[in-house]
Amino acid sequence: MIDESPALREYEESMRLRHAESLATALAADPDLLQTPTACRTIARFAIDAYSLARG
């Protein structure tokens, strides 16, 4: 259903970006992880997008 609706695809993308940004913030705040903000954003984006790619 999502793939057939441009509006739902757009909403899904905005939701994934929002969740990835929240995850990146949480990763960056962890004092035990010595990662740059860019690395945290990359890891978060990969983790969030993996589901969408698998659904493919």
PDB file of C-alpha atoms in Angstrom:
ATOM      1  CA  MET A   1       0.000   0.000   0.000  1.00  0.00           C
ATOM      2  CA  ILE A   2       2.815   2.423   0.864  1.00  0.00           C
ATOM      3  CA  ASP A   3       4.608   1.788  -2.421  1.00  0.00           C
ATOM      4  CA  GLU A   4       1.474   2.636  -4.392  1.00  0.00           C
ATOM      5  CA  SER A   5       0.882   6.012  -2.758  1.00  0.00           C
ATOM      6  CA  PRO A   6       3.274   8.932  -3.310  1.00  0.00           C
ATOM      7  CA  ALA A   7       1.959  10.632  -0.173  1.00  0.00           C
ATOM      8  CA  LEU A   8       2.568   7.558   1.979  1.00  0.00           C
ATOM      9  CA  ARG A   9       6.059   7.066   0.507  1.00  0.00           C
ATOM     10  CA  GLU A  10       6.883  10.673   1.329  1.00  0.00           C
ATOM     11  CA  TYR A  11       5.541  10.266   4.870  1.00  0.00           C
ATOM     12  CA  GLU A  12       7.498   7.031   5.330  1.00  0.00           C
ATOM     13  CA  GLU A  13      10.707   8.741   4.224  1.00  0.00           C
ATOM     14  CA  SER A  14      10.177  11.675   6.599  1.00  0.00           C
ATOM     15  CA  MET A  15       9.457   9.250   9.433  1.00  0.00           C
ATOM     16  CA  ARG A  16      12.624   7.242   8.693  1.00  0.00           C
ATOM     17  CA  LEU A  17      14.711  10.421   8.665  1.00  0.00           C
ATOM     18  CA  ARG A  18      13.196  11.542  11.968  1.00  0.00           C
ATOM     19  CA  HIS A  19      13.872   8.183  13.622  1.00  0.00           C
ATOM     20  CA  ALA A  20      17.397   7.998  12.205  1.00  0.00           C
ATOM     21  CA  GLU A  21      18.175  11.452  13.582  1.00  0.00           C
ATOM     22  CA  SER A  22      16.846  10.462  17.024  1.00  0.00           C
ATOM     23  CA  LEU A  23      18.927   7.280  16.975  1.00  0.00           C
ATOM     24  CA  ALA A  24      22.028   9.219  15.873  1.00  0.00           C
ATOM     25  CA  THR A  25      21.540  11.639  18.760  1.00  0.00           C
ATOM     26  CA  ALA A  26      21.273   8.754  21.221  1.00  0.00           C
ATOM     27  CA  LEU A  27      24.384   7.108  19.799  1.00  0.00           C
ATOM     28  CA  ALA A  28      26.361  10.338  19.981  1.00  0.00           C
ATOM     29  CA  ALA A  29      25.282  10.865  23.603  1.00  0.00           C
ATOM     30  CA  ASP A  30      26.641   7.473  24.703  1.00  0.00           C
ATOM     31  CA  PRO A  31      29.973   8.160  26.435  1.00  0.00           C
ATOM     32  CA  ASP A  32      31.156   4.589  25.787  1.00  0.00           C
ATOM     33  CA  LEU A  33      30.924   5.031  22.018  1.00  0.00           C
ATOM     34  CA  LEU A  34      33.770   7.088  20.664  1.00  0.00           C
ATOM     35  CA  GLN A  35      32.234   7.907  17.299  1.00  0.00           C
ATOM     36  CA  THR A  36      32.025  11.174  15.420  1.00  0.00           C
ATOM     37  CA  PRO A  37      28.592  12.695  14.843  1.00  0.00           C
ATOM     38  CA  THR A  38      28.914  11.782  11.156  1.00  0.00           C
ATOM     39  CA  ALA A  39      29.615   8.145  12.033  1.00  0.00           C
ATOM     40  CA  CYS A  40      26.628   8.093  14.397  1.00  0.00           C
ATOM     41  CA  ARG A  41      24.346   9.488  11.686  1.00  0.00           C
ATOM     42  CA  THR A  42      25.660   6.945   9.193  1.00  0.00           C
ATOM     43  CA  ILE A  43      25.149   3.999  11.545  1.00  0.00           C
ATOM     44  CA  ALA A  44      21.672   5.213  12.480  1.00  0.00           C
ATOM     45  CA  ARG A  45      20.643   5.747   8.873  1.00  0.00           C
ATOM     46  CA  PHE A  46      21.885   2.287   7.920  1.00  0.00           C
ATOM     47  CA  ALA A  47      19.993   0.673  10.805  1.00  0.00           C
ATOM     48  CA  ILE A  48      16.747   2.493   9.982  1.00  0.00           C
ATOM     49  CA  ASP A  49      17.002   2.006   6.209  1.00  0.00           C
ATOM     50  CA  ALA A  50      17.874  -1.700   6.475  1.00  0.00           C
ATOM     51  CA  TYR A  51      14.220  -2.518   7.076  1.00  0.00           C
ATOM     52  CA  SER A  52      13.079  -0.585   4.034  1.00  0.00           C
ATOM     53  CA  LEU A  53      15.746  -2.200   1.862  1.00  0.00           C
ATOM     54  CA  ALA A  54      14.851  -5.688   3.109  1.00  0.00           C
ATOM     55  CA  ARG A  55      11.179  -5.064   2.408  1.00  0.00           C
ATOM     56  CA  GLY A  56      12.181  -4.055  -1.051  1.00  0.00           C
TER      57      GLY A  56
END
